[in-house]
Amino acid sequence: MGMTYWLNVRDGDTIESEENDLSATCKLTDTLDKVCLELGVRAVSEFVDGTEMSMEYEDEFDVPDDDVLYEEGKRSYPLDEMHWCEANSGLDTFRALQASLSESPENFGFDLDDIDMLAAELDEIIELLEEAASQGRTFHLELLG
């Protein structure tokens, strides 16, 4: 399996994860970031949290006992050490990408299979972020490999 993203929403001390692979979004991040720059919105890469990936390479992680922990597999680390973003700023980015993809797919320069997959993933991301934004929650795209 290649690299992928999961969209996680933070609800206080817990994380809600759809656990749906957003692999087209992940694979195309560099291209999407360029389009974001042209559109004047935050880059997709700014919403990515790599805590899980970096944990793969760290044996020890000092965690104070009183911190809220996120446990994925056997690793655990404080939620506050993860990178969180306002759902509304994510919505601005992904809505702009969605509009641009439907109006001028040629700007993206990738093949049709990727465009279809990306379009479906953008729909899903936007739906999740609309719900998160309505509840004032934060989110990130968790990088997984």
Short mmCIF file of C-alpha atoms in Angstrom, two decimals:
data_model
loop_
_atom_site.label_atom_id
_atom_site.label_comp_id
_atom_site.label_asym_id
_atom_site.label_seq_id
_atom_site.Cartn_x
_atom_site.Cartn_y
_atom_site.Cartn_z
CA MET A 1 0.00 0.00 0.00
CA GLY A 2 1.25 3.47 -0.81
CA MET A 3 0.87 6.53 1.33
CA THR A 4 -2.62 7.73 2.11
CA TYR A 5 -4.54 10.21 4.26
CA TRP A 6 -7.39 9.70 6.69
CA LEU A 7 -9.49 12.68 7.67
CA ASN A 8 -9.67 12.92 11.46
CA VAL A 9 -11.94 15.30 13.35
CA ARG A 10 -11.19 16.23 16.94
CA ASP A 11 -14.06 16.24 19.37
CA GLY A 12 -12.63 17.45 22.67
CA ASP A 13 -10.53 14.58 23.96
CA THR A 14 -11.38 12.12 21.25
CA ILE A 15 -10.64 11.67 17.58
CA GLU A 16 -13.28 10.65 15.08
CA SER A 17 -11.78 9.05 12.02
CA GLU A 18 -13.61 7.99 8.91
CA GLU A 19 -10.74 5.62 8.13
CA ASN A 20 -11.48 6.03 4.42
CA ASP A 21 -8.38 6.16 2.29
CA LEU A 22 -7.92 9.49 0.55
CA SER A 23 -5.10 8.10 -1.53
CA ALA A 24 -5.65 10.23 -4.64
CA THR A 25 -5.56 13.39 -2.52
CA CYS A 26 -2.38 12.12 -0.88
CA LYS A 27 -0.69 11.09 -4.14
CA LEU A 28 -1.56 14.41 -5.81
CA THR A 29 -0.75 16.74 -2.89
CA ASP A 30 2.13 18.50 -4.68
CA THR A 31 -0.06 19.29 -7.69
CA LEU A 32 -2.98 20.32 -5.46
CA ASP A 33 -0.68 22.65 -3.52
CA LYS A 34 0.31 24.39 -6.78
CA VAL A 35 -3.36 24.82 -7.72
CA CYS A 36 -4.10 26.14 -4.20
CA LEU A 37 -1.34 28.73 -4.65
CA GLU A 38 -2.96 29.90 -7.90
CA LEU A 39 -6.40 29.94 -6.26
CA GLY A 40 -5.11 31.89 -3.24
CA VAL A 41 -6.18 29.33 -0.63
CA ARG A 42 -4.21 27.38 1.98
CA ALA A 43 -2.24 24.46 0.60
CA VAL A 44 -3.49 20.91 1.19
CA SER A 45 -0.13 20.05 2.77
CA GLU A 46 -0.81 22.59 5.54
CA PHE A 47 -3.60 20.34 6.84
CA VAL A 48 -1.48 17.20 7.05
CA ASP A 49 -0.46 15.69 10.38
CA GLY A 50 2.49 13.32 10.28
CA THR A 51 2.55 12.35 13.97
CA GLU A 52 1.64 8.75 13.29
CA MET A 53 4.31 8.41 10.62
CA SER A 54 7.01 10.02 12.74
CA MET A 55 6.06 7.72 15.60
CA GLU A 56 6.89 4.77 13.39
CA TYR A 57 10.49 5.89 13.56
CA GLU A 58 10.68 6.73 17.25
CA ASP A 59 11.06 4.02 19.84
CA GLU A 60 10.55 6.19 22.87
CA PHE A 61 8.11 9.01 23.29
CA ASP A 62 7.92 10.67 26.69
CA VAL A 63 4.34 11.33 27.62
CA PRO A 64 3.29 12.96 30.89
CA ASP A 65 0.73 10.73 32.62
CA ASP A 66 -1.95 13.39 32.76
CA ASP A 67 -2.06 14.09 29.01
CA VAL A 68 -4.89 12.88 26.85
CA LEU A 69 -3.57 10.15 24.64
CA TYR A 70 -4.45 9.03 21.18
CA GLU A 71 -3.78 5.34 20.74
CA GLU A 72 -3.32 3.92 17.30
CA GLY A 73 -1.93 0.44 17.39
CA LYS A 74 0.34 0.40 20.43
CA ARG A 75 1.64 3.95 20.12
CA SER A 76 0.18 6.70 22.20
CA TYR A 77 0.87 10.40 22.30
CA PRO A 78 -0.84 13.60 23.42
CA LEU A 79 -3.58 14.94 21.18
CA ASP A 80 -2.21 18.45 21.61
CA GLU A 81 1.06 17.43 19.98
CA MET A 82 -0.78 16.66 16.77
CA HIS A 83 -1.36 19.31 14.13
CA TRP A 84 -5.00 20.54 14.10
CA CYS A 85 -6.67 23.00 11.71
CA GLU A 86 -9.94 24.88 11.69
CA ALA A 87 -12.53 23.01 9.64
CA ASN A 88 -13.58 26.27 7.97
CA SER A 89 -10.14 26.94 6.52
CA GLY A 90 -10.09 23.39 5.19
CA LEU A 91 -13.48 23.97 3.60
CA ASP A 92 -12.19 27.06 1.78
CA THR A 93 -9.35 25.04 0.29
CA PHE A 94 -11.28 21.93 -0.68
CA ARG A 95 -14.27 23.83 -2.08
CA ALA A 96 -11.93 25.94 -4.22
CA LEU A 97 -10.21 22.78 -5.49
CA GLN A 98 -13.55 21.12 -6.20
CA ALA A 99 -14.81 24.13 -8.20
CA SER A 100 -11.54 24.41 -10.10
CA LEU A 101 -11.50 20.67 -10.85
CA SER A 102 -14.98 20.77 -12.35
CA GLU A 103 -14.41 24.02 -14.28
CA SER A 104 -10.87 23.48 -15.55
CA PRO A 105 -9.59 19.95 -14.97
CA GLU A 106 -6.77 20.67 -17.43
CA ASN A 107 -5.14 22.91 -14.79
CA PHE A 108 -4.48 19.82 -12.73
CA GLY A 109 -2.66 17.92 -15.46
CA PHE A 110 -3.37 14.37 -14.36
CA ASP A 111 -5.13 11.48 -15.98
CA LEU A 112 -8.86 10.86 -15.84
CA ASP A 113 -8.77 7.97 -13.38
CA ASP A 114 -7.08 10.22 -10.87
CA ILE A 115 -9.51 13.05 -11.57
CA ASP A 116 -12.53 10.81 -10.92
CA MET A 117 -11.00 9.48 -7.72
CA LEU A 118 -9.97 12.94 -6.60
CA ALA A 119 -13.43 14.37 -7.34
CA ALA A 120 -15.04 11.65 -5.20
CA GLU A 121 -12.55 12.25 -2.38
CA LEU A 122 -13.11 16.02 -2.48
CA ASP A 123 -16.87 15.45 -2.18
CA GLU A 124 -16.28 13.25 0.85
CA ILE A 125 -13.81 15.66 2.49
CA ILE A 126 -16.15 18.61 2.02
CA GLU A 127 -19.10 16.70 3.48
CA LEU A 128 -17.06 15.75 6.57
CA LEU A 129 -15.67 19.26 6.99
CA GLU A 130 -19.10 20.88 6.68
CA GLU A 131 -20.26 18.77 9.59
CA ALA A 132 -17.08 19.49 11.59
CA ALA A 133 -17.32 23.23 10.87
CA SER A 134 -20.95 23.35 11.97
CA GLN A 135 -19.81 21.98 15.34
CA GLY A 136 -16.75 24.24 15.55
CA ARG A 137 -14.33 21.34 15.46
CA THR A 138 -10.80 21.01 14.18
CA PHE A 139 -9.42 18.39 11.81
CA HIS A 140 -6.34 17.15 10.05
CA LEU A 141 -5.37 14.79 7.27
CA GLU A 142 -3.45 12.03 8.96
CA LEU A 143 -0.55 10.76 6.88
CA LEU A 144 -0.34 6.98 6.88
CA GLY A 145 1.97 4.64 5.05
#
